[in-house]
Tab-separated table of C-alpha atoms in Angstrom:
chain	number	residue	atom	x	y	z
A	229	UNK	CA	0.006	0.324	0.145
A	230	UNK	CA	1.469	3.073	-0.897
A	231	UNK	CA	1.980	6.265	1.279
A	232	UNK	CA	-0.944	8.232	-0.703
A	233	UNK	CA	-3.651	5.268	-0.148
A	234	UNK	CA	-2.197	5.047	3.535
A	235	UNK	CA	-3.056	9.285	3.779
A	236	UNK	CA	-6.527	8.752	2.349
A	237	UNK	CA	-7.604	5.540	4.279
A	238	UNK	CA	-6.556	7.211	7.254
A	239	UNK	CA	-8.687	10.135	6.350
A	240	UNK	CA	-11.230	7.900	5.622
A	241	UNK	CA	-11.384	6.761	9.214
A	242	UNK	CA	-11.482	10.284	10.656
A	243	UNK	CA	-14.041	11.795	8.053
A	244	UNK	CA	-16.561	9.053	8.787
A	245	UNK	CA	-16.429	9.300	12.362
A	246	UNK	CA	-18.989	12.091	11.405
A	247	UNK	CA	-21.332	10.001	9.489
A	248	UNK	CA	-20.986	7.491	12.189
A	249	UNK	CA	-21.882	9.727	15.115
A	250	UNK	CA	-23.602	12.377	14.378
A	251	UNK	CA	-23.227	14.177	17.188
A	252	UNK	CA	-19.990	14.409	16.826
A	253	UNK	CA	-20.424	17.029	14.103
A	254	UNK	CA	-21.366	20.290	15.837
A	255	UNK	CA	-18.255	19.224	18.001
A	256	UNK	CA	-15.936	18.540	14.961
A	257	UNK	CA	-16.892	21.968	13.160
A	258	UNK	CA	-16.948	24.101	16.483
A	259	UNK	CA	-12.936	23.223	17.134
A	260	UNK	CA	-12.188	23.658	13.731
A	261	UNK	CA	-13.406	26.794	13.069
A	262	UNK	CA	-13.559	28.480	16.611
A	263	UNK	CA	-11.200	27.615	18.266
A	264	UNK	CA	-8.676	29.690	17.099
A	265	UNK	CA	-10.867	32.835	18.626
A	266	UNK	CA	-9.490	31.258	22.217
A	267	UNK	CA	-5.814	30.635	21.716
A	268	UNK	CA	-6.123	34.431	19.972
A	269	UNK	CA	-7.998	35.761	23.250
A	270	UNK	CA	-4.949	33.446	25.015
A	271	UNK	CA	-2.075	35.325	23.986
A	272	UNK	CA	-3.577	38.379	25.158
A	273	UNK	CA	-4.635	37.537	28.555
A	274	UNK	CA	-0.780	36.520	28.762
A	275	UNK	CA	0.309	39.890	27.243
A	276	UNK	CA	-1.616	42.069	29.684
A	277	UNK	CA	-0.465	40.509	32.386
A	278	UNK	CA	2.398	42.214	32.119
A	279	UNK	CA	4.623	39.552	33.803
A	280	UNK	CA	7.980	38.940	32.116
A	281	UNK	CA	8.125	35.218	31.428
A	282	UNK	CA	4.120	35.557	29.989
A	283	UNK	CA	5.408	38.267	27.623
A	284	UNK	CA	8.434	36.503	26.831
A	285	UNK	CA	6.693	33.479	25.858
A	286	UNK	CA	3.556	35.277	22.995
A	287	UNK	CA	6.698	36.602	21.544
A	288	UNK	CA	8.590	33.506	21.092
A	289	UNK	CA	4.716	32.151	20.191
A	290	UNK	CA	4.338	34.681	17.510
A	291	UNK	CA	7.767	34.560	16.279
A	292	UNK	CA	7.898	30.796	16.334
A	293	UNK	CA	4.856	30.991	14.498
A	294	UNK	CA	5.705	33.350	11.887
A	295	UNK	CA	8.504	30.810	11.251
A	296	UNK	CA	6.207	28.181	10.938
A	297	UNK	CA	4.131	29.751	7.994
A	298	UNK	CA	7.179	30.437	5.936
A	299	UNK	CA	8.313	26.827	6.206
A	300	UNK	CA	4.742	26.086	4.933
A	301	UNK	CA	4.686	28.567	2.571
A	302	UNK	CA	8.360	26.987	0.354
A	303	UNK	CA	6.700	23.259	1.353
A	304	UNK	CA	3.349	24.357	-0.327
A	305	UNK	CA	6.038	25.115	-3.418
A	306	UNK	CA	7.617	21.922	-3.358
A	307	UNK	CA	4.600	19.447	-2.696
A	308	UNK	CA	0.726	20.555	-3.452
A	309	UNK	CA	-2.843	19.224	-3.378
A	310	UNK	CA	-6.390	20.632	-3.213
A	311	UNK	CA	-9.061	19.848	-0.368
A	312	UNK	CA	-10.294	16.197	0.399
A	313	UNK	CA	-13.556	17.644	-0.228
A	314	UNK	CA	-12.423	18.962	-4.233
A	315	UNK	CA	-10.505	15.276	-4.404
A	316	UNK	CA	-12.565	12.618	-3.158
A	317	UNK	CA	-15.941	11.346	-3.471
A	318	UNK	CA	-18.635	10.921	-0.259
A	319	UNK	CA	-16.418	13.305	1.445
A	320	UNK	CA	-18.100	15.055	5.042
A	321	UNK	CA	-17.919	18.014	4.453
A	322	UNK	CA	-18.561	20.431	7.060
A	323	UNK	CA	-17.702	23.441	6.312
A	324	UNK	CA	-16.981	25.744	3.384
A	325	UNK	CA	-13.702	26.062	2.461
A	326	UNK	CA	-12.290	27.706	-0.790
A	327	UNK	CA	-10.732	25.186	-3.158
A	328	UNK	CA	-6.254	25.778	-2.956
A	329	UNK	CA	-3.603	23.952	-1.743
A	330	UNK	CA	-4.216	22.417	1.548
A	331	UNK	CA	-0.693	21.468	2.021
A	332	UNK	CA	0.306	22.093	4.949
A	333	UNK	CA	-2.819	22.808	7.472
A	334	UNK	CA	-2.397	26.706	8.337
A	335	UNK	CA	-4.243	25.642	11.767
A	336	UNK	CA	-1.971	23.305	12.412
A	337	UNK	CA	1.190	25.558	11.713
A	338	UNK	CA	-0.941	28.371	13.899
A	339	UNK	CA	-1.801	26.089	16.604
A	340	UNK	CA	1.080	23.470	17.373
A	341	UNK	CA	3.767	26.490	17.347
A	342	UNK	CA	1.567	28.836	19.158
A	343	UNK	CA	0.971	25.474	21.809
A	344	UNK	CA	3.845	23.902	22.109
A	345	UNK	CA	6.064	27.763	22.137
A	346	UNK	CA	3.234	27.688	25.517
A	347	UNK	CA	4.324	24.074	26.829
A	348	UNK	CA	8.120	24.795	26.534
A	349	UNK	CA	7.901	27.783	29.062
A	350	UNK	CA	4.811	26.839	30.821
A	351	UNK	CA	4.663	22.855	31.026
A	352	UNK	CA	2.672	22.661	34.193
A	353	UNK	CA	-0.803	23.316	32.424
A	354	UNK	CA	0.353	24.134	29.145
A	355	UNK	CA	0.241	20.426	28.074
A	356	UNK	CA	-3.338	20.909	27.812
A	357	UNK	CA	-3.354	22.664	24.935
A	358	UNK	CA	-1.350	20.453	23.228
A	359	UNK	CA	-4.154	18.659	23.279
A	360	UNK	CA	-6.371	21.459	21.815
A	361	UNK	CA	-4.122	21.761	19.261
A	362	UNK	CA	-3.850	17.546	18.965
A	363	UNK	CA	-7.921	17.935	18.741
A	364	UNK	CA	-7.965	20.726	15.924
A	365	UNK	CA	-5.872	19.460	14.122
A	366	UNK	CA	-8.438	15.929	14.138
A	367	UNK	CA	-10.818	18.046	13.108
A	368	UNK	CA	-9.751	19.602	10.305
A	369	UNK	CA	-10.114	16.117	8.685
A	370	UNK	CA	-13.178	15.226	10.212
A	371	UNK	CA	-14.579	18.378	8.464
A	372	UNK	CA	-13.102	17.495	5.356
A	373	UNK	CA	-11.149	20.432	4.615
A	374	UNK	CA	-7.432	18.295	5.115
A	375	UNK	CA	-5.596	14.944	4.667
A	376	UNK	CA	-4.168	13.447	7.916
A	377	UNK	CA	-0.262	14.002	5.564
A	378	UNK	CA	-1.688	17.794	5.362
A	379	UNK	CA	-2.059	18.533	9.504
A	380	UNK	CA	0.719	15.912	10.900
A	381	UNK	CA	3.329	18.300	8.592
A	382	UNK	CA	2.031	21.662	9.946
A	383	UNK	CA	2.645	20.503	13.182
A	384	UNK	CA	5.937	18.994	12.515
A	385	UNK	CA	6.775	22.535	11.456
A	386	UNK	CA	4.848	24.660	14.247
A	387	UNK	CA	7.176	22.082	17.121
A	388	UNK	CA	10.282	22.908	14.603
A	389	UNK	CA	9.305	26.524	14.494
A	390	UNK	CA	8.624	26.035	18.188
A	391	UNK	CA	11.525	25.046	19.708
A	392	UNK	CA	14.044	26.554	17.928
A	393	UNK	CA	13.010	30.011	18.710
A	394	UNK	CA	12.291	28.300	22.787
A	395	UNK	CA	16.257	28.272	22.067
A	396	UNK	CA	17.201	31.368	20.244
A	397	UNK	CA	14.726	34.017	20.643
A	398	UNK	CA	14.797	34.686	24.672
A	399	UNK	CA	18.801	35.592	24.500
A	400	UNK	CA	18.714	38.298	21.484
A	401	UNK	CA	19.087	41.487	23.002
A	402	UNK	CA	17.672	43.107	20.593
A	403	UNK	CA	14.326	41.263	21.482
A	404	UNK	CA	15.151	42.255	25.337
A	405	UNK	CA	15.154	46.190	24.189
A	406	UNK	CA	12.569	45.732	21.888
A	407	UNK	CA	9.900	44.670	24.818
A	408	UNK	CA	11.250	47.418	27.459
A	409	UNK	CA	10.691	50.556	24.953
A	410	UNK	CA	7.433	48.893	24.633
A	411	UNK	CA	6.489	48.754	28.152
A	412	UNK	CA	7.889	52.058	28.596
A	413	UNK	CA	5.236	53.224	26.081
A	414	UNK	CA	2.771	51.692	27.346
A	415	UNK	CA	3.452	52.657	31.363
A	416	UNK	CA	2.384	55.956	29.986
A	417	UNK	CA	-0.804	55.038	28.308
A	418	UNK	CA	-1.880	52.621	30.706
A	419	UNK	CA	-0.459	53.034	33.764
A	420	UNK	CA	-0.403	50.009	36.365
A	421	UNK	CA	1.166	48.778	39.553
A	422	UNK	CA	-0.339	45.581	40.376
A	423	UNK	CA	1.044	43.067	37.844
A	424	UNK	CA	-0.458	39.588	37.900
A	425	UNK	CA	1.665	37.823	39.494
A	426	UNK	CA	1.191	34.173	39.801
A	427	UNK	CA	-0.901	33.870	36.112
């Protein structure tokens, strides 16, 4: 059995869950389409705690996402295919999506870049977000807009980028200098003496 056949077989097994268990369909749609807003909210909440550790974590997450997206675009130039619903018959398509190159998955890139960046800094609680990233990846297959290889590649790019950034960015003096400059401006606009200590 070829890799392409395995990819399609795994896609079918995940995508067909919605057909076999209809109650999972609205859950898959919600996770696939709307969890991104919760992730953005998490970034904002951690940034505005004004804790140095949290802010560096958010910076790492954003930089990792940018790097992973660039790598994703390069990967998409080297290899491409359309969404499963555009190529295969009888796909359980649960959301509207334009037909374009679905390799790799942008959602997987974003979630794994950010969630893994958070996990590296705050391992106690952020393993839950790794679970969420996995659920988002699976949901993108369930709703019919990505193959397993799309989400797996996006996850790999996100994790690699998060690791590289975790090792390099906190050591860069200009990042710390830019953060200090931002905080000076912020303190003038939004003065605050009470920073959240334990978040």
